[in-house]
Tab-separated table of C-alpha atoms in Angstrom:
chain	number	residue	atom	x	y	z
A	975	UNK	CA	-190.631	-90.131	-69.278
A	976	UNK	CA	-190.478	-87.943	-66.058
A	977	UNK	CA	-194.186	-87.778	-65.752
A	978	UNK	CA	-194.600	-91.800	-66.012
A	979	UNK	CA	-191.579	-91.904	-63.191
A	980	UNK	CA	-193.532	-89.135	-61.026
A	981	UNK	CA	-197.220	-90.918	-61.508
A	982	UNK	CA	-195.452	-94.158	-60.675
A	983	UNK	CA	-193.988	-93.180	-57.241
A	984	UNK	CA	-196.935	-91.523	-56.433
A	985	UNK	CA	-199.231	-94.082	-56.989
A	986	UNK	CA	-196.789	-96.015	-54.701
A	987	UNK	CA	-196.684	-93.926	-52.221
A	988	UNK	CA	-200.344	-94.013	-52.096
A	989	UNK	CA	-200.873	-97.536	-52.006
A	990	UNK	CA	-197.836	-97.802	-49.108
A	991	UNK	CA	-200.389	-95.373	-47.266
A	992	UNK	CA	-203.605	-97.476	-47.805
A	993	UNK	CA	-201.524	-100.727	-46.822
A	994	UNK	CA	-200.232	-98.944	-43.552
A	995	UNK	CA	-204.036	-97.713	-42.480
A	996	UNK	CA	-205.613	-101.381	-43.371
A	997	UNK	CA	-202.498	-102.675	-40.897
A	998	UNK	CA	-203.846	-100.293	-38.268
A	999	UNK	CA	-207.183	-101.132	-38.700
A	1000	UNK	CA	-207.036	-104.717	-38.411
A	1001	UNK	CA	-204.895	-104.530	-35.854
A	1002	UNK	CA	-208.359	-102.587	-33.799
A	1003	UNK	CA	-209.683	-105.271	-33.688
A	1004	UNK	CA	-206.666	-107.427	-31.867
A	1005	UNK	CA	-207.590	-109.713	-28.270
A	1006	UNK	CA	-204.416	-108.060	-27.310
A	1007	UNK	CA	-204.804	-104.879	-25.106
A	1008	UNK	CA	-201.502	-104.043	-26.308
A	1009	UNK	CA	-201.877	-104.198	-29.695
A	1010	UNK	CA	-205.284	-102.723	-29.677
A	1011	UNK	CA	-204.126	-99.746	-27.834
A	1012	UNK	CA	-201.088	-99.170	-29.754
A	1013	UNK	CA	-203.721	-98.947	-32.963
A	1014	UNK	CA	-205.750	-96.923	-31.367
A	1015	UNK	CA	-202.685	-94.092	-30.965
A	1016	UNK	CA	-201.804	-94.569	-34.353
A	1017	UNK	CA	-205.123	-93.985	-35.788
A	1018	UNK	CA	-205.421	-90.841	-33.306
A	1019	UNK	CA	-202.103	-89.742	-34.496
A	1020	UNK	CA	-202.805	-89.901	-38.411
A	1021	UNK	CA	-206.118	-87.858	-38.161
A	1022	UNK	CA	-205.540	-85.197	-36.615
A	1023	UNK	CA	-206.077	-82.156	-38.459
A	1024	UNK	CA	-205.886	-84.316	-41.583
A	1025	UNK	CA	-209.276	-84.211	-43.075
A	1026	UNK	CA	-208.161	-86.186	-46.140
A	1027	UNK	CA	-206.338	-89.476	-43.688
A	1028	UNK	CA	-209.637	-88.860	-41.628
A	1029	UNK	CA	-212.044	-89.789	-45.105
A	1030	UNK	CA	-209.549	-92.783	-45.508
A	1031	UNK	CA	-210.357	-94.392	-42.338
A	1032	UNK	CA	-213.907	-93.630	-42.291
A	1033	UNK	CA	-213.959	-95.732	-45.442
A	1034	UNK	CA	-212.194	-98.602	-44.133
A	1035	UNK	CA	-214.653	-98.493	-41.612
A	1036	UNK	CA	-212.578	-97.364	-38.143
A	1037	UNK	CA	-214.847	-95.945	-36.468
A	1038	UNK	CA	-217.207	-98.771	-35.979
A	1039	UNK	CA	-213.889	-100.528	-34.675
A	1040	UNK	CA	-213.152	-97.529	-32.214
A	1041	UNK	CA	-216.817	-97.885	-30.818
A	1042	UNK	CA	-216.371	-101.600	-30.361
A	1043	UNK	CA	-213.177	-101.066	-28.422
A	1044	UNK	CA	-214.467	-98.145	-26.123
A	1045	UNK	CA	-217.770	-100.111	-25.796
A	1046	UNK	CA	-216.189	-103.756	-24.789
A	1047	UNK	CA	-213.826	-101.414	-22.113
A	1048	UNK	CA	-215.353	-101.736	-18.314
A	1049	UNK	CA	-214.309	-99.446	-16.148
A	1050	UNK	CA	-211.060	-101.086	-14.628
A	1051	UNK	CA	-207.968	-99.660	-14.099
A	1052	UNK	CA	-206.282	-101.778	-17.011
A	1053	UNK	CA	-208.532	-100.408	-19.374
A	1054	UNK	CA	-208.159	-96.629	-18.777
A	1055	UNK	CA	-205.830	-96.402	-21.436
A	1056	UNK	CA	-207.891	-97.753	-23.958
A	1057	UNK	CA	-210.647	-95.583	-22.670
A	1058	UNK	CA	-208.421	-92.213	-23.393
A	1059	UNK	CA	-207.251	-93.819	-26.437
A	1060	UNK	CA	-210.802	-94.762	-28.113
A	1061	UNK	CA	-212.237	-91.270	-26.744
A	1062	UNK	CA	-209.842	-89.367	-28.307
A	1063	UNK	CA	-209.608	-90.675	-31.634
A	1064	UNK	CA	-213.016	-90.617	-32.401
A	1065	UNK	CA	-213.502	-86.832	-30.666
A	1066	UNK	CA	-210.634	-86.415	-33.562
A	1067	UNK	CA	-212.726	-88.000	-36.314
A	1068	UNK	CA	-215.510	-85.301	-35.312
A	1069	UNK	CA	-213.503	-82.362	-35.100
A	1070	UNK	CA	-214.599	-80.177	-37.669
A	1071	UNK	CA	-215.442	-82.598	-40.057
A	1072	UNK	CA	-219.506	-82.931	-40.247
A	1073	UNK	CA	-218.694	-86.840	-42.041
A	1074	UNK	CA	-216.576	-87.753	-38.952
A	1075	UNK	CA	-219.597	-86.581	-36.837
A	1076	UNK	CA	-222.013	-88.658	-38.428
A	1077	UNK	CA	-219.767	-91.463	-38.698
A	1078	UNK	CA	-219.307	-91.109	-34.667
A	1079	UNK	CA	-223.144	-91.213	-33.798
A	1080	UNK	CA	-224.015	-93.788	-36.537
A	1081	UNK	CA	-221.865	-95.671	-34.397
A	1082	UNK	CA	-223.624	-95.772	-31.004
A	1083	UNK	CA	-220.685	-94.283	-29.075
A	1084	UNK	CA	-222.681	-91.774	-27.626
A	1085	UNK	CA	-223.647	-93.197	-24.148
A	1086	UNK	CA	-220.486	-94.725	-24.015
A	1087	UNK	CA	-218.859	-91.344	-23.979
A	1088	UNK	CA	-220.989	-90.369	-21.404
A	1089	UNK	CA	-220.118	-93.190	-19.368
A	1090	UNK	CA	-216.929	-91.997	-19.006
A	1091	UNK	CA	-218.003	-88.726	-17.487
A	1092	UNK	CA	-218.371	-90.872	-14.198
A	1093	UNK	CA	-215.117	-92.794	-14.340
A	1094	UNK	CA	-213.151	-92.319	-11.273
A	1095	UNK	CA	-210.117	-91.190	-13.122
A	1096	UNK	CA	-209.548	-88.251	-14.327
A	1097	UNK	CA	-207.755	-88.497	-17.544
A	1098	UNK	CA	-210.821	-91.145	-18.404
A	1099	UNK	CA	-213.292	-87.803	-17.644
A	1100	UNK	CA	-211.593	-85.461	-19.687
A	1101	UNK	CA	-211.581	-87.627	-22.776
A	1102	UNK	CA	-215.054	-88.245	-22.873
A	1103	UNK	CA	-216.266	-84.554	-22.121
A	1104	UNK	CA	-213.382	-83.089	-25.063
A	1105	UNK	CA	-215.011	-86.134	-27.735
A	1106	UNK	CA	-218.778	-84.652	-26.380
A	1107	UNK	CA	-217.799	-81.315	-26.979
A	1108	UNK	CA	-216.682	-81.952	-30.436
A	1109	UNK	CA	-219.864	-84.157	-30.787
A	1110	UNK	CA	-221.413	-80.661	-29.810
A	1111	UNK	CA	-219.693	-78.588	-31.944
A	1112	UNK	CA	-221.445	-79.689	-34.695
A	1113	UNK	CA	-225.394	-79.121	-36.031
A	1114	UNK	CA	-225.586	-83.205	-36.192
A	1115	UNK	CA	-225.203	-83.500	-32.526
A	1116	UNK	CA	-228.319	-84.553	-31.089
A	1117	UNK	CA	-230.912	-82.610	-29.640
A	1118	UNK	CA	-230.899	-81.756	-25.997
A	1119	UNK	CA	-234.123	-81.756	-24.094
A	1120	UNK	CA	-233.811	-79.034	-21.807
A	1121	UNK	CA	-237.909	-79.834	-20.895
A	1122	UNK	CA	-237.200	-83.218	-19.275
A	1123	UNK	CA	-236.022	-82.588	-15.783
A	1124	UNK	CA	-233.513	-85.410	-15.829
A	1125	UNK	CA	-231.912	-83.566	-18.685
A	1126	UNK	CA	-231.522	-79.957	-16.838
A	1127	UNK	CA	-230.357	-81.848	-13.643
A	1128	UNK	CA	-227.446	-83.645	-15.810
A	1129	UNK	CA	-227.043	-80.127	-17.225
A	1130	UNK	CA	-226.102	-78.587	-14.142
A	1131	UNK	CA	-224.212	-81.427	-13.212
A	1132	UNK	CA	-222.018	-80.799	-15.968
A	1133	UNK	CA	-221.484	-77.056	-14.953
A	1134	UNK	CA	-220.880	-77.480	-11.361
A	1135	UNK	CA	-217.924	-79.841	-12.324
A	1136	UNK	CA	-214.591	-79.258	-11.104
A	1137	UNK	CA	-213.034	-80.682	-13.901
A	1138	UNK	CA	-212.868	-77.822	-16.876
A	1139	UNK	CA	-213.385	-80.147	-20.044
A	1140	UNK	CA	-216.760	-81.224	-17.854
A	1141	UNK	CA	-218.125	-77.895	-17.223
A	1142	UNK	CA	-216.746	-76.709	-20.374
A	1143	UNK	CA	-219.372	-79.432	-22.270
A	1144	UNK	CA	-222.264	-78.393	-20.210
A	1145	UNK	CA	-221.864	-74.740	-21.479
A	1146	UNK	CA	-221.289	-75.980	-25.070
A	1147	UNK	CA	-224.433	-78.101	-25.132
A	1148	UNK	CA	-226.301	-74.830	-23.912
A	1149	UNK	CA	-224.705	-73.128	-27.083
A	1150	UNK	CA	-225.628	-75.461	-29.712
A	1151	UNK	CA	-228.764	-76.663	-28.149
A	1152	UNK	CA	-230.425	-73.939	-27.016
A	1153	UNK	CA	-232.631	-72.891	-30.061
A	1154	UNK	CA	-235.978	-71.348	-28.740
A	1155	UNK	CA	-236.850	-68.889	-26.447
A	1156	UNK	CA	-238.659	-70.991	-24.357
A	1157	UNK	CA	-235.676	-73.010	-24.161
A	1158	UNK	CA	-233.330	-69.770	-23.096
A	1159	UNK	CA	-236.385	-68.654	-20.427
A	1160	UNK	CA	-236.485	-72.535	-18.828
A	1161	UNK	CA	-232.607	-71.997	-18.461
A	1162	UNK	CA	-232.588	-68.590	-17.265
A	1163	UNK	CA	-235.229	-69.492	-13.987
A	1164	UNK	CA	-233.333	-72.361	-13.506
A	1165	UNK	CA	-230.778	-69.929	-12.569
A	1166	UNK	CA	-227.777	-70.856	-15.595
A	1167	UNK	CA	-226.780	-67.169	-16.028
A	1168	UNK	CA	-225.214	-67.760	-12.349
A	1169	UNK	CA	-223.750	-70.465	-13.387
A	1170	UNK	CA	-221.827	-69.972	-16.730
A	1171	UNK	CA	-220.542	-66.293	-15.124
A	1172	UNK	CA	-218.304	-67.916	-13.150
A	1173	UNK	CA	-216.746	-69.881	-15.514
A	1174	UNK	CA	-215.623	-66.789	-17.243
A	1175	UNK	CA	-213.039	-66.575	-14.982
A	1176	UNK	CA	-211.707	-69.938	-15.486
A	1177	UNK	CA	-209.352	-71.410	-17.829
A	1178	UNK	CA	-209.108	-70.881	-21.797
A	1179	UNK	CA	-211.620	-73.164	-23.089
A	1180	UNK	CA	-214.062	-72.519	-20.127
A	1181	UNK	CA	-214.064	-68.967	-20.761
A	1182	UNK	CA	-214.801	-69.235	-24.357
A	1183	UNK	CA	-217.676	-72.234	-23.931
A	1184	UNK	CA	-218.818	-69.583	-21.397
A	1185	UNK	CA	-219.124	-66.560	-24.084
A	1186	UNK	CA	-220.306	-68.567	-26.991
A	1187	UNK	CA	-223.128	-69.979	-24.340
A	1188	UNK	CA	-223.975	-66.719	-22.926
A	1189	UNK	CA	-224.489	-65.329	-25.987
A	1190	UNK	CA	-227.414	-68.008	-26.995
A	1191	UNK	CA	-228.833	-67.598	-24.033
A	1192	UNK	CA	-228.956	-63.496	-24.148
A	1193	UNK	CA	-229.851	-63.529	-27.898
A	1194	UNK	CA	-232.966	-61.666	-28.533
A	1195	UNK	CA	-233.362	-62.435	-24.435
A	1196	UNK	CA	-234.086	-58.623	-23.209
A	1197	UNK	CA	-235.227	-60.052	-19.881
A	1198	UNK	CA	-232.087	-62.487	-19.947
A	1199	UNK	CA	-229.709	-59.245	-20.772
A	1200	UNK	CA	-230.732	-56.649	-18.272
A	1201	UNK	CA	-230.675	-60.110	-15.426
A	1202	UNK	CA	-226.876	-60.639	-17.162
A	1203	UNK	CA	-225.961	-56.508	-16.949
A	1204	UNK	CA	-227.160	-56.209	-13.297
A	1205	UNK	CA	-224.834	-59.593	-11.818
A	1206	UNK	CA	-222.502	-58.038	-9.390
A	1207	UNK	CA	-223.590	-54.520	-10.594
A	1208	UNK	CA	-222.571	-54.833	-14.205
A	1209	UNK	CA	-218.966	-56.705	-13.277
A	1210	UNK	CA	-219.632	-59.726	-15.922
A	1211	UNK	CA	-220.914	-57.206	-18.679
A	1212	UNK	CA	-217.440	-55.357	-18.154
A	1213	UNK	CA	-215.350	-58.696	-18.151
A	1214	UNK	CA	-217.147	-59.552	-21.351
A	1215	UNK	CA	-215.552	-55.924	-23.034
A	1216	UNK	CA	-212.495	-56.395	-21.158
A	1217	UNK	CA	-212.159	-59.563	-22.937
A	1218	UNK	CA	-212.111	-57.668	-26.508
A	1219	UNK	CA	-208.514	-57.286	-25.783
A	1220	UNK	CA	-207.506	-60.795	-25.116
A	1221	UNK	CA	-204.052	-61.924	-26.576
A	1222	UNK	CA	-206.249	-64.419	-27.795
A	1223	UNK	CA	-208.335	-63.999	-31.535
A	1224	UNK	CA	-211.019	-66.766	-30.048
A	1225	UNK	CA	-211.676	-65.182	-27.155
A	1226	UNK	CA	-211.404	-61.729	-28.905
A	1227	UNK	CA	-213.970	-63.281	-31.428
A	1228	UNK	CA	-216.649	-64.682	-29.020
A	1229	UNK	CA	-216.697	-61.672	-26.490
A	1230	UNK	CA	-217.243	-59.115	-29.676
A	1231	UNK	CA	-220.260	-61.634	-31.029
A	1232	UNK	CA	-221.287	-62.236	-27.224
A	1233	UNK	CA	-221.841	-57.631	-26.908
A	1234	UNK	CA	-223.349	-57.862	-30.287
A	1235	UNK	CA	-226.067	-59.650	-29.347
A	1236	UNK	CA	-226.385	-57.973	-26.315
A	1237	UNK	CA	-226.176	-54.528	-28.304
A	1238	UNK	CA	-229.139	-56.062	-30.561
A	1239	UNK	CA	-231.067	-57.067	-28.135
A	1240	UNK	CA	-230.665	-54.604	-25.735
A	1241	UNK	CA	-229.129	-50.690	-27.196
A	1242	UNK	CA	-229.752	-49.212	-24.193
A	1243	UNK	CA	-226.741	-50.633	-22.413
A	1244	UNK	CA	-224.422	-49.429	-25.339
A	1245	UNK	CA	-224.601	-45.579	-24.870
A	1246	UNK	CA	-220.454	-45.208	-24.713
A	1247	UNK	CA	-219.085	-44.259	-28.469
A	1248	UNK	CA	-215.674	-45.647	-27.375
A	1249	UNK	CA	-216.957	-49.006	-26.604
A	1250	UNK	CA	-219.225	-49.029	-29.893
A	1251	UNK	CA	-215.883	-47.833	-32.151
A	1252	UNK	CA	-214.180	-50.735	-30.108
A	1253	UNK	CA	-215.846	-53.404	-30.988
A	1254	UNK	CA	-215.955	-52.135	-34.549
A	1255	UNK	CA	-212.380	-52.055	-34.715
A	1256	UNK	CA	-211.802	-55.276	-33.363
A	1257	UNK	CA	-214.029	-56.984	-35.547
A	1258	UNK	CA	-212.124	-55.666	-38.203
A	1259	UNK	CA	-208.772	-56.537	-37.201
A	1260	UNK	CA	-210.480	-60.095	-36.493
A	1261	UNK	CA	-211.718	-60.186	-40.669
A	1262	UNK	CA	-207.851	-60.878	-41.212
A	1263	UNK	CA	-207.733	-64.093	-38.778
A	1264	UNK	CA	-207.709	-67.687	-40.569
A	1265	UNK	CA	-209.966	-70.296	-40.109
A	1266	UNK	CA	-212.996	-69.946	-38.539
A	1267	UNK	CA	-212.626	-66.920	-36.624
A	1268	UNK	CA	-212.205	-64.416	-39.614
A	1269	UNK	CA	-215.087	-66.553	-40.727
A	1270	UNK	CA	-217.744	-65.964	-37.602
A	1271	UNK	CA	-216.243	-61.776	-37.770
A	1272	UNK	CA	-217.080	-61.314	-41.286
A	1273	UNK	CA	-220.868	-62.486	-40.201
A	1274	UNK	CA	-220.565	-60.922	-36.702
A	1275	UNK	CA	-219.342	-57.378	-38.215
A	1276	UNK	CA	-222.629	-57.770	-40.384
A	1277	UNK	CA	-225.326	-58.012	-37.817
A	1278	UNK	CA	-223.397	-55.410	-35.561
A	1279	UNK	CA	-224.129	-52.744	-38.286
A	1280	UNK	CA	-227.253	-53.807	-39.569
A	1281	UNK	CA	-229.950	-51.207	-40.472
A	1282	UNK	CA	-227.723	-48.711	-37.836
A	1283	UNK	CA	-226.580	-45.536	-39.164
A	1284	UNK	CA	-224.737	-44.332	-36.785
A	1285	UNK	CA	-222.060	-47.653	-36.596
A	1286	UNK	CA	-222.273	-47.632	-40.184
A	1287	UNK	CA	-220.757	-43.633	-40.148
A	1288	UNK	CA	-218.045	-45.382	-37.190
A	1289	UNK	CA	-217.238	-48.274	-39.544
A	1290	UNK	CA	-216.710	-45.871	-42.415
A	1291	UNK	CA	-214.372	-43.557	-40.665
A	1292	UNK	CA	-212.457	-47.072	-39.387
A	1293	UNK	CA	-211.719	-47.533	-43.323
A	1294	UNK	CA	-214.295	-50.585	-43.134
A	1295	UNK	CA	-215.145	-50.541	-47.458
A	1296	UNK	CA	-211.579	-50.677	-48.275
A	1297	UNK	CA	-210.338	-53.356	-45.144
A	1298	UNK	CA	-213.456	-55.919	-46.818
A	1299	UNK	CA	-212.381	-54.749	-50.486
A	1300	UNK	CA	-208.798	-55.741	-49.896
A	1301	UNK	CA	-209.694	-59.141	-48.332
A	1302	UNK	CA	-211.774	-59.995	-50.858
A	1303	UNK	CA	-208.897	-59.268	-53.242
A	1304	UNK	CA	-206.380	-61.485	-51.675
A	1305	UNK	CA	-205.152	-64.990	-54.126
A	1306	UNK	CA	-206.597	-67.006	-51.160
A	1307	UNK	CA	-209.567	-69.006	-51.748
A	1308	UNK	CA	-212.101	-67.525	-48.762
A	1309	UNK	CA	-214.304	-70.165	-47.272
A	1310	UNK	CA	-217.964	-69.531	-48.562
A	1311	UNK	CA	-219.205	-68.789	-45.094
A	1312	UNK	CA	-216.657	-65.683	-44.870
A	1313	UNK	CA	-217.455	-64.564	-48.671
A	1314	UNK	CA	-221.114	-64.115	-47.306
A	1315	UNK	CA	-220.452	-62.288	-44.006
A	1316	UNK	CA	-218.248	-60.230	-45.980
A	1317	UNK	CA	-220.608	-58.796	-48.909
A	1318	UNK	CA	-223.329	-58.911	-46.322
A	1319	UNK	CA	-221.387	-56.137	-44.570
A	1320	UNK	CA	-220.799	-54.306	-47.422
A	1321	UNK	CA	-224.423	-54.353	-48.194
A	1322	UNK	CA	-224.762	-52.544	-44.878
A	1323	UNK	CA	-222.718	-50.214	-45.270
A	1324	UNK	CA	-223.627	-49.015	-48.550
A	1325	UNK	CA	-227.357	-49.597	-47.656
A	1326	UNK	CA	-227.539	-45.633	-46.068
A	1327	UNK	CA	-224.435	-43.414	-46.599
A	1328	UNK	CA	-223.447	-42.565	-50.025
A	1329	UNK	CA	-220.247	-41.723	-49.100
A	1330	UNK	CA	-219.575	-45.793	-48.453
A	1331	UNK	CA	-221.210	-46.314	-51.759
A	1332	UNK	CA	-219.105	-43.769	-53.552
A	1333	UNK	CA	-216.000	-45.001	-51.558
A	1334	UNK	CA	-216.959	-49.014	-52.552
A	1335	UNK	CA	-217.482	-48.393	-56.305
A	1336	UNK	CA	-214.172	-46.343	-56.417
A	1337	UNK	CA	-212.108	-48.995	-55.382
A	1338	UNK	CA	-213.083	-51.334	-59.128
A	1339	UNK	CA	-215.481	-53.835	-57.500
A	1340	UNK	CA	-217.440	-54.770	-59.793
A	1341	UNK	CA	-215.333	-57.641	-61.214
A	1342	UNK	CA	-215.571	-58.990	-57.566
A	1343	UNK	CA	-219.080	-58.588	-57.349
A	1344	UNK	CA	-219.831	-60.308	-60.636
A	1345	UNK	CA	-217.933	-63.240	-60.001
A	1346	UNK	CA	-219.442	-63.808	-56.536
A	1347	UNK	CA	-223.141	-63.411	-58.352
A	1348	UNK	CA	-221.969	-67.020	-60.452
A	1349	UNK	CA	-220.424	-68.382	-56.926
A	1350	UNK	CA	-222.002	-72.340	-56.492
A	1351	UNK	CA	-222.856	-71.063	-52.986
A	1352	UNK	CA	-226.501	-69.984	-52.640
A	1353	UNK	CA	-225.592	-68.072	-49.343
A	1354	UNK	CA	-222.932	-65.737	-51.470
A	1355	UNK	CA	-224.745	-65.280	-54.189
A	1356	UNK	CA	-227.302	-63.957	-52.084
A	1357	UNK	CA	-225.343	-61.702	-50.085
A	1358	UNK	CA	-223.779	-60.432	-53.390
A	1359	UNK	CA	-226.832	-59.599	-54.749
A	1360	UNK	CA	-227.993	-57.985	-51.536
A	1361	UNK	CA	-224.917	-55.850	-52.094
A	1362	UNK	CA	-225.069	-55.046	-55.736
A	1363	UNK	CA	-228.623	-53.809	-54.794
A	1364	UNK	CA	-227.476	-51.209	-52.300
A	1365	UNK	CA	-224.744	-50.085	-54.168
A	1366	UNK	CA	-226.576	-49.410	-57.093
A	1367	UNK	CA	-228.486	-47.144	-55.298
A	1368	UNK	CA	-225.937	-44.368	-55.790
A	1369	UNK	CA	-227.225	-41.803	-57.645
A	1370	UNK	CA	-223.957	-40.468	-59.054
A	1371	UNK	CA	-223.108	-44.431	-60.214
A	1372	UNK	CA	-226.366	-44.912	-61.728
A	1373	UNK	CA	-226.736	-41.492	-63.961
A	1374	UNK	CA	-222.906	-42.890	-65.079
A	1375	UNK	CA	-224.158	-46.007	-66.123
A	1376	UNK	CA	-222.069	-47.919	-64.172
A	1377	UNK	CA	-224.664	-50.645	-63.365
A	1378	UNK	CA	-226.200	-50.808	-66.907
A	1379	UNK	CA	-223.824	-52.833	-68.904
A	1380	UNK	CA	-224.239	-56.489	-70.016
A	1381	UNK	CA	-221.699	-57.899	-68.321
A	1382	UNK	CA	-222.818	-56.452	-65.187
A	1383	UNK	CA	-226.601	-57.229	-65.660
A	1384	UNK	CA	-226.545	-60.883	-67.233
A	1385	UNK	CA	-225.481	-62.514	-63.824
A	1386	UNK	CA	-228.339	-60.916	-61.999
A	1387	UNK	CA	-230.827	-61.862	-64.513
């Protein structure tokens, strides 16, 4: 039978893919610097961006091997290679994948990656600042004292680097490290404002460490904002809105988060209506973008138009209800995280203006709304509910009985 043929060459297929990773991985493990180093590639090779090879190696146990390899590596020329090689794979295995992360530390590699930030060649540095900054990436990554003086001396170490992927790593520690206000006011008198600014005007991946950084620091910081506005007489500030327009959805992405937590923090310094419909529209445009930049704008867009009237009118007349509404229609499965930011800025915007309310209802919603009440995702659910709450306070809706049937009510209860 066809089926029997089908399950029978994929079952082999499978198992020729489980024999060609257990080659690989015994082959980690080789005396041979050759042979070692051509696994390593391999391994490095097969997991990129492949979530499902990067599970299968975890399970045979790789990354213990990787560690061993990078850790039994001095510092000589001949093993520089192997160095790169071990680096990279297992800044691979932690890309994006929280398992891979924990995998990685569970291992022990993380002073040996920080070895390598003072290896006298180059490539050697930039592997093992990009495997820390994936490290960092993640809420697993371990905490960073910024109290202990030896800590904010390595810090600034890090961003007074030369090398990009080095000073890039210092600004993402200060992103996903920096958690407390007493934390963001040690960093600010130790003068790191100065510091990240300039990296702005760096490459790529420095600028957006830089935004993502700056806008921990600056978050809920009104001290730390009106320091940030006055550098240079407001130049960063205006690089920062400049950068809205980037050909680039990242950057796009972190310099509209970056002005909405200044404009949070700090309304004062947001008195221009063009700027204000700016970054509305761009966040918008940014709800379309894959991955986890539409993700971060759905959220963003939320807190930008939280408990404000007057952006909630601007997002109204930018067509905001029926941009979300039509995302949220799309066949595509939306990542949980996006589903949240994206009722949670519908709740906004019908939590004031009954025009949005009126405008959200007409577009046959509630079918969405119900099935996002039952999603397994406590965050959505929430946000849904948040939502069906402010759109139920419509007058006109309610006197129609719009809200009152039973398959509208059960989920709630």
């Amino acid at each position: 039978m066809p089926t029997t043929t089908s399950s029978s060459s994929s079952s082999a297929a499978s198992s020729s893919s489980g024999n060609r990773q257990a080659d690989v991985f015994s082959r980690l493990a080789s005396s041979d610097p050759e042979v070692k180093l051509k696994a390593l590639r391999e391994v490095k090779n097969q997991i990129i961006g492949n979530r499902t090879k990067k599970l299968s190696f975890l399970k045979l146990g790789a990354v213990p091997a990787i560690a061993s390899a990078l850790a039994d590596a001095d510092d000589s020329d001949e093993c520089n290679n192997i160095l790169v090689q071990s680096a990279a794979a297992l800044g691979s295995f932690a890309c994006g994948f929280e398992a891979g992360v924990q995998a990685v530390l569970d291992a022990g590699v993380f002073p040996h990656l920080l070895r390598l930030l003072t290896n006298p060649d180059e490539k050697v540095v930039d592997a093992g600042a990009r495997s820390l900054r994936m490290i960092f990436q993640s809420n697993l990554a371990p905490k960073y004292d910024f109290l202990q003086e030896k800590n904010m001396e390595f810090l600034f170490s890090l961003l007074n680097s030369e090398n990009e992927n080095v000073s890039g790593l210092g600004a993402s520690i200060i992103a996903h490290a920096c958690g407390t206000s007493v934390e963001q006011r040690l960093l600010c008198d130790a003068g790191v404002l100065e510091k990240l600014v300039i990296l702005l005007d760096g490459s790529l991946s420095q600028r957006e460490a830089c935004l993502e950084s700056l806008a921990t620091v600056l978050k809920n910081n009104p001290e730390a904002v009106s320091h940030f506005v006055g550098l240079e007489a407001g130049r960063y500030l205006s690089s920062v809105t400049e950068f809205t327009k980037d050909r680039y959805p990242r950057t796009r992405l972190l310099s509209c988060l970056c002005l909405v937590v200044i404009y949070n923090t700090s309304p004062s310094y947001f008195l221009n209506m063009g700027t204000k419909s700016s970054l509305i529209t761009t966040l918008l445009e940014l709800l379309n973008e894959p991955g986890q930049s539409g993700d971060d704008a759905a959220l963003g867009f939320s807190c930008l138009i939280a408990d404000k009237e007057d952006l909630q009118k601007l997002a109204y007349e930018a067509d905001a209800v029926k941009n979300i509404v039509d995302i949220l229609k799309t066949d595509s499965e939306l990542h949980p995280k996006r589903l949240q930011g994206l009722f949670l800025s519908l709740a906004e915007l019908c939590s004031k203006l009954e025009d949005c309310r009126c405008s959200f209802l007409s577009l046959q919603v509630l079918d969405l709304l119900i099935n996002a009440l039952r999603h397994k995702n406590a965050d959505v659910r929430t946000a849904a509910c948040i939502c069906f709450r402010n759109a139920a306070r419509s007058v006109k809706n309610l006197s129609a009985g719009r809200f009152s049937q039973e398959h509208v009510m059960l989920p709630l209860v």
